[in-house]
XYZ file of N, CA and C in Angstrom:
447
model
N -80.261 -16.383 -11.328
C -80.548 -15.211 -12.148
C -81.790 -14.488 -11.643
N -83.054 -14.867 -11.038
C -84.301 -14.430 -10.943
C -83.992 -13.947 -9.671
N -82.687 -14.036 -8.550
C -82.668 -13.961 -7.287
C -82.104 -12.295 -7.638
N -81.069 -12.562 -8.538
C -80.369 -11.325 -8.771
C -81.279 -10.048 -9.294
N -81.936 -10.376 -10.107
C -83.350 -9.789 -10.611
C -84.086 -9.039 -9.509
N -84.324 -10.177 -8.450
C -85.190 -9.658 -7.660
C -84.412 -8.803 -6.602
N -83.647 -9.112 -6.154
C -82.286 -8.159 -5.487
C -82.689 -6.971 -5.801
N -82.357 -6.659 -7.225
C -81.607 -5.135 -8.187
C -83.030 -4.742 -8.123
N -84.149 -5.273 -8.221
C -85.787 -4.523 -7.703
C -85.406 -3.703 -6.465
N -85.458 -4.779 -5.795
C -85.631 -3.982 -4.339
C -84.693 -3.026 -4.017
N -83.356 -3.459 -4.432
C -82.378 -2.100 -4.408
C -82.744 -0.882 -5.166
N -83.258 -0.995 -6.216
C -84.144 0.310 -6.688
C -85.275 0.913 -6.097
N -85.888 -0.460 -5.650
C -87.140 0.719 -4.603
C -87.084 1.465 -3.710
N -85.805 0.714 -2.730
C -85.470 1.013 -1.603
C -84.796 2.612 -1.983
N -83.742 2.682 -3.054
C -83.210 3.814 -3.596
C -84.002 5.075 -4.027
N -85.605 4.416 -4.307
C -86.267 5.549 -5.146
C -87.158 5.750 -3.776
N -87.492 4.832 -2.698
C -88.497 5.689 -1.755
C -88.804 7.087 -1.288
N -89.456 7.664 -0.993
C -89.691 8.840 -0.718
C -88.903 9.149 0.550
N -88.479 10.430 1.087
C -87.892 10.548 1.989
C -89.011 11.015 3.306
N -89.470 10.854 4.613
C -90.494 11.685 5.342
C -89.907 13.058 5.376
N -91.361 13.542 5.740
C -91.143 14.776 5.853
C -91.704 15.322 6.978
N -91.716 16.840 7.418
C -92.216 16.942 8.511
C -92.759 18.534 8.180
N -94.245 18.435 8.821
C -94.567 19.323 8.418
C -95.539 19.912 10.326
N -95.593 20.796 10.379
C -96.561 21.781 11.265
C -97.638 21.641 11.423
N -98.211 21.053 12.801
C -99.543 20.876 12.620
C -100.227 21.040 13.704
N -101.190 21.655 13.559
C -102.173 22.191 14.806
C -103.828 21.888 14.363
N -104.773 20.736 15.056
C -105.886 20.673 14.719
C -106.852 22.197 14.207
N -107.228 22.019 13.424
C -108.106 23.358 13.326
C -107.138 25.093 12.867
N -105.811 24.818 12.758
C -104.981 25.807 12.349
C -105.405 26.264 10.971
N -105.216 27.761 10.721
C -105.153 27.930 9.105
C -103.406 27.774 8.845
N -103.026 27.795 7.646
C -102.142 27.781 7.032
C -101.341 29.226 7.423
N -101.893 29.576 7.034
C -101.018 31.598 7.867
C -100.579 31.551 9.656
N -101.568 30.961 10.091
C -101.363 30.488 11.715
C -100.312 29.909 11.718
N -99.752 28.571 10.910
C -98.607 27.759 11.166
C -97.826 28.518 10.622
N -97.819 29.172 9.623
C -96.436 29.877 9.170
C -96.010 31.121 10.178
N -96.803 31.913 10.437
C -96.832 33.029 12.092
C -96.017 32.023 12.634
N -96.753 31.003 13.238
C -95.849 30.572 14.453
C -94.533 30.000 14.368
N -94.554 29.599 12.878
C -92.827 29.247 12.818
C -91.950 29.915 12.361
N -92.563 31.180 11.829
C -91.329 32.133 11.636
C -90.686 33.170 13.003
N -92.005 32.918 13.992
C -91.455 33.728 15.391
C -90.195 32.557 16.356
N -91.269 30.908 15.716
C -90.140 30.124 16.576
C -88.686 30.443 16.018
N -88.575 30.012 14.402
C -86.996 30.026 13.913
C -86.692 31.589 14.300
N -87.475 32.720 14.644
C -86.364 34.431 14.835
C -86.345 33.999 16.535
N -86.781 33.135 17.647
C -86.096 33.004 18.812
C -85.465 31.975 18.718
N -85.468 30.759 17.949
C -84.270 29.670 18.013
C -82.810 30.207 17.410
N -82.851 31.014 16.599
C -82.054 32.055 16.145
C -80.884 32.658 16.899
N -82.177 33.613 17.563
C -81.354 34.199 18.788
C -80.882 34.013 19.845
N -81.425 32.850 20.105
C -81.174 31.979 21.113
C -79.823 31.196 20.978
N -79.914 30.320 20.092
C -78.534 29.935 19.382
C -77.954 30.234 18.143
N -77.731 31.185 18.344
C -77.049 31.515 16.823
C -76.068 30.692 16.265
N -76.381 30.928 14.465
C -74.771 29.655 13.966
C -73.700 29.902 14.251
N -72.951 28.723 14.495
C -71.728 28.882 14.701
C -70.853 27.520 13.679
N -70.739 28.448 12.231
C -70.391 27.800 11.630
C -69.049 27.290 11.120
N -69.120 25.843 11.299
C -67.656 24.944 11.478
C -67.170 24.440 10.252
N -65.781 24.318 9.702
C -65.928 23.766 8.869
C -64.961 21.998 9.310
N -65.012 21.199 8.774
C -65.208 20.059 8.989
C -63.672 19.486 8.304
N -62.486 19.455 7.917
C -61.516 18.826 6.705
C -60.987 17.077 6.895
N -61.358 16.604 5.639
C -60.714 15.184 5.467
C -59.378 15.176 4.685
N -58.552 15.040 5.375
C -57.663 14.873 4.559
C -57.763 13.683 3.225
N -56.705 13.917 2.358
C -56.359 12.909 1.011
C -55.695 11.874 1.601
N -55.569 11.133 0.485
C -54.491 9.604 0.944
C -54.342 9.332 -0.323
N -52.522 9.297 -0.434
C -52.101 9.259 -1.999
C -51.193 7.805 -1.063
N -51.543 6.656 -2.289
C -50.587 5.662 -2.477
C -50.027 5.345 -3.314
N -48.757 5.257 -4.182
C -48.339 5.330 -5.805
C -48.398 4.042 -6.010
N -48.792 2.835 -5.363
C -48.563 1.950 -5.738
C -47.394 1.187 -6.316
N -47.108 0.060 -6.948
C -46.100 -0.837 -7.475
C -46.121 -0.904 -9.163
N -45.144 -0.093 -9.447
C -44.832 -0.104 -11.104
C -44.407 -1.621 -11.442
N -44.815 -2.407 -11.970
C -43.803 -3.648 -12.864
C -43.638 -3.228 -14.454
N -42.527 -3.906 -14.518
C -42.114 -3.467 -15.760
C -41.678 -4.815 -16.525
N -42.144 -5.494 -17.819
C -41.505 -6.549 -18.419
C -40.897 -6.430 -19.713
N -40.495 -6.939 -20.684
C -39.924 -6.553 -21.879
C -41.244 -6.924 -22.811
N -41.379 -5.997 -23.507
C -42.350 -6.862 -24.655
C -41.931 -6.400 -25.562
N -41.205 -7.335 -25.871
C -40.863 -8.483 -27.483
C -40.057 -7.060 -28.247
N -40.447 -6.836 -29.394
C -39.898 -5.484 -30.340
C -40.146 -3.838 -29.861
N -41.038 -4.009 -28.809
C -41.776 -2.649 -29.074
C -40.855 -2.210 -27.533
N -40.091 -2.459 -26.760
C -39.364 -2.131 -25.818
C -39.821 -2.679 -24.270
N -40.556 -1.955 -23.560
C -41.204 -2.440 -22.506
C -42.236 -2.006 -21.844
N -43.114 -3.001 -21.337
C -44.472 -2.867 -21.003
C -44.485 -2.479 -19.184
N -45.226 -1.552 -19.092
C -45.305 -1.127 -17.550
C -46.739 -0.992 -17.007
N -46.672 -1.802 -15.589
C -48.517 -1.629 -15.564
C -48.374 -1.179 -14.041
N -48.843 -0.434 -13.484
C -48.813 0.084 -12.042
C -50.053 -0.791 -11.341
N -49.742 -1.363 -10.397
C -51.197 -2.174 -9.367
C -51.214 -1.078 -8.034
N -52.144 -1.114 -7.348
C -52.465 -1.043 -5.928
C -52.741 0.902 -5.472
N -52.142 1.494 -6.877
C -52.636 2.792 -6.852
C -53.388 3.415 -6.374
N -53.867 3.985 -5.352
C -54.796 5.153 -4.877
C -54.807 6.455 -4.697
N -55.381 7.134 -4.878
C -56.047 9.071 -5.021
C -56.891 9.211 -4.004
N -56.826 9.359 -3.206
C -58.179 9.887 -2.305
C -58.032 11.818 -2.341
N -58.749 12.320 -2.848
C -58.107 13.710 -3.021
C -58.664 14.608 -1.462
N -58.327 15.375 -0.751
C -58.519 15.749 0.255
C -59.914 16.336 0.139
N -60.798 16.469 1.306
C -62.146 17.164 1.342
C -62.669 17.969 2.183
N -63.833 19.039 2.275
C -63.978 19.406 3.401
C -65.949 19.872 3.278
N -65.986 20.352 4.371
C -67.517 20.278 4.375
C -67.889 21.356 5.543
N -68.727 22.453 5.398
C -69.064 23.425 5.884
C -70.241 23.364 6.776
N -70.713 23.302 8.115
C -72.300 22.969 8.786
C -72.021 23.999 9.304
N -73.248 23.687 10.405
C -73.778 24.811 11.530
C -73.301 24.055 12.756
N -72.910 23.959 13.374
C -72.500 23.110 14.455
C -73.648 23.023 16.139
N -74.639 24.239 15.973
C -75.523 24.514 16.351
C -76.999 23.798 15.951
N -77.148 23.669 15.188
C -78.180 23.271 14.121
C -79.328 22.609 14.780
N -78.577 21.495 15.266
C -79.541 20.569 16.595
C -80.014 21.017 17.509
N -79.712 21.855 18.105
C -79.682 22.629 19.094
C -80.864 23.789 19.039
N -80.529 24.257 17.654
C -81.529 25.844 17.305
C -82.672 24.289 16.931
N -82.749 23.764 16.176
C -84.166 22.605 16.162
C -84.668 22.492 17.177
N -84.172 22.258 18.276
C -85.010 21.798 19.409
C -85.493 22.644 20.240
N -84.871 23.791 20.125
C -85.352 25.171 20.389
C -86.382 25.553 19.832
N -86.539 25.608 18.734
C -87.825 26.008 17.571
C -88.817 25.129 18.136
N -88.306 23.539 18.405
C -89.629 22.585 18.364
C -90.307 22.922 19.945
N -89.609 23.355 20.549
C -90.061 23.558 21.853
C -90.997 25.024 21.897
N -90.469 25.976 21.288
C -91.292 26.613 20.936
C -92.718 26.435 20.421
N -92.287 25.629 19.399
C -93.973 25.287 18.548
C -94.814 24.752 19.599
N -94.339 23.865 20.415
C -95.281 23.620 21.152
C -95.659 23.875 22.325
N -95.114 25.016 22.849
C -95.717 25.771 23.874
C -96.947 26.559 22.980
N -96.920 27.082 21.796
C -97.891 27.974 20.727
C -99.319 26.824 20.445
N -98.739 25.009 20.862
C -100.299 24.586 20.793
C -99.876 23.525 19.326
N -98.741 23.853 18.652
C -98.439 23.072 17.203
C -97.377 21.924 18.130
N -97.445 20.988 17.062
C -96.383 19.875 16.816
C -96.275 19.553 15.736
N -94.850 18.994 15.447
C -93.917 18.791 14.073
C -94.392 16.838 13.785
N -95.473 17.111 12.964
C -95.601 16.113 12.377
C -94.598 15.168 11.570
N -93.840 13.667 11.374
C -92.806 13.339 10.110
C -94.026 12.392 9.276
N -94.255 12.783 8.546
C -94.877 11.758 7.697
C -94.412 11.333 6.592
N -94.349 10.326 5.293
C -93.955 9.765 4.308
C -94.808 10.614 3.326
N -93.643 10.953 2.152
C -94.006 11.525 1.119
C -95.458 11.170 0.412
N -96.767 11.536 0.107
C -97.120 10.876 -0.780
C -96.645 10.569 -2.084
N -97.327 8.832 -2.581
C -96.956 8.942 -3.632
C -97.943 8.967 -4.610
N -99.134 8.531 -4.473
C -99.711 8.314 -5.654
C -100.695 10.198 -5.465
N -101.396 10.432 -6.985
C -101.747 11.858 -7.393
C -103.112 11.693 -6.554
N -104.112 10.124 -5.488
C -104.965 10.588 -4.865
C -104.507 10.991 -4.161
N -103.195 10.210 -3.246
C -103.020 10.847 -2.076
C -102.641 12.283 -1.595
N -101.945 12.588 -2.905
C -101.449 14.177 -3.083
C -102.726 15.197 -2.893
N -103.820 15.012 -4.254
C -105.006 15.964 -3.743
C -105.515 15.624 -2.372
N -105.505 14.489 -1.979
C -106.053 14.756 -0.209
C -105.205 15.616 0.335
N -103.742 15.159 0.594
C -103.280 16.219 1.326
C -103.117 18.035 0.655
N -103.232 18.212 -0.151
C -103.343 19.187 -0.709
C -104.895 20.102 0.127
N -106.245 19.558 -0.336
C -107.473 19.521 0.322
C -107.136 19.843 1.782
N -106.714 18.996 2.224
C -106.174 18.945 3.712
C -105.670 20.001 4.237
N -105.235 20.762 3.938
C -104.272 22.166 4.074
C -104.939 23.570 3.522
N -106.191 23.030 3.026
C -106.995 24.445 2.779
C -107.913 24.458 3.925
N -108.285 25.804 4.563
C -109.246 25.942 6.115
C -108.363 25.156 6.957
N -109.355 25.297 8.295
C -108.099 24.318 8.879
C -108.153 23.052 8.935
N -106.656 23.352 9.561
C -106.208 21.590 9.599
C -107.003 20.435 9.990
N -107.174 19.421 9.625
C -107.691 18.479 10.161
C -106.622 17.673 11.258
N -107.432 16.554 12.152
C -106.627 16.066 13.426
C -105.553 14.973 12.149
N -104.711 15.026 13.030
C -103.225 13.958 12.360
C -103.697 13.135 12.340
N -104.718 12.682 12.405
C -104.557 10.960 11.740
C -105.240 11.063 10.706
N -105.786 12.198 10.217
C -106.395 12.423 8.487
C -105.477 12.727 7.807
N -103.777 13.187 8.224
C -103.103 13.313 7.363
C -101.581 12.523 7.046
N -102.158 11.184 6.175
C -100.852 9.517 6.334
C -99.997 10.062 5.726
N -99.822 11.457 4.710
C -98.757 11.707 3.647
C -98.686 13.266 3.491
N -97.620 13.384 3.369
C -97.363 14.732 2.813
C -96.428 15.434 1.730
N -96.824 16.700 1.306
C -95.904 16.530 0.237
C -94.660 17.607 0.353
C-alpha cells in the first residue's frame, strides 16, 4: 500500500512539473533589443521558409465485436456484446516547415550576438521576482538566470 502511495506521488509530480522554456538572451541586452532582434529574425525565417501547411489524417477502426445471447428465465433474453471497439477517425493540421523556419530564426539570433536560452520554469514566488528583476536594464550573463517564467 505505501509503495502504491508513493508511486501515485511521483506520478503526480512528474505530471505537474514545469515545462522549460526558452527565452532570448544577450549579456547586457535591454528587453526592446531582444524583441527588435526577434521580430526581424521570425520576418526572415518567414520569408525564407514560408508555411507550408499539411494536414496529417488517422483513420478510425470500427470492430463490432461478438453479441452472445442467453435466455433469462421470464423476462426473454439477455444480450451482452464483448470485444467492441470505436476508434473514431482523426486529423491534425501543422506547418510542415516549422523546424526548419526555427533554425533559421536561431541562426539568425546569433549572428545579431543573442542565443536561445531553455531553462526550467520557476517555481517558487523568490525565484520568480529574481527572474522578473533580471529582465529589467540589461540582461545579466546566463548563469544568473536558473529559471524562467
Amino acid at each position: 500500500m505505501g509503495f502504491r502511495i508513493l508511486l501515485l506521488g511521483c506520478l503526480l509530480l512528474a505530471s505537474c512539473a514545469p515545462e522549460p522554456r526558452t527565452i532570448v538572451h544577450k549579456t547586457g541586452s535591454t528587453a526592446q533589443e531582444r524583441e527588435d532582434a526577434l521580430l526581424a529574425c521570425n520576418v526572415e525565417g518567414i520569408q525564407e521558409v514560408p508555411r507550408a501547411m499539411t494536414t496529417e489524417y488517422t483513420p478510425g477502426y470500427y470492430q463490432p465485436g461478438t453479441t452472445y445471447c442467453r435466455p433469462a428465465g421470464h423476462h426473454g433474453v439477455a444480450c451482452a456484446t464483448v470485444g467492441a471497439v470505436n476508434i473514431p477517425p482523426s486529423s491534425r493540421t501543422y506547418d510542415a516547415n516549422e523546424g526548419l523556419r526555427n533554425r533559421v530564426v536561431e541562426a539568425c539570433m546569433r549572428r545579431k550576438g543573442f542565443q536561445m536560452l531553455v531553462r526550467p520554469t520557476c517555481v517558487t514566488e523568490q525565484d520568480r521576482q529574481r527572474f522578473l528583476a533580471s529582465q529589467q536594464g540589461p540582461q545579466p550573463p546566463e548563469w544568473e538566470i536558473p529559471c524562467v517564467l
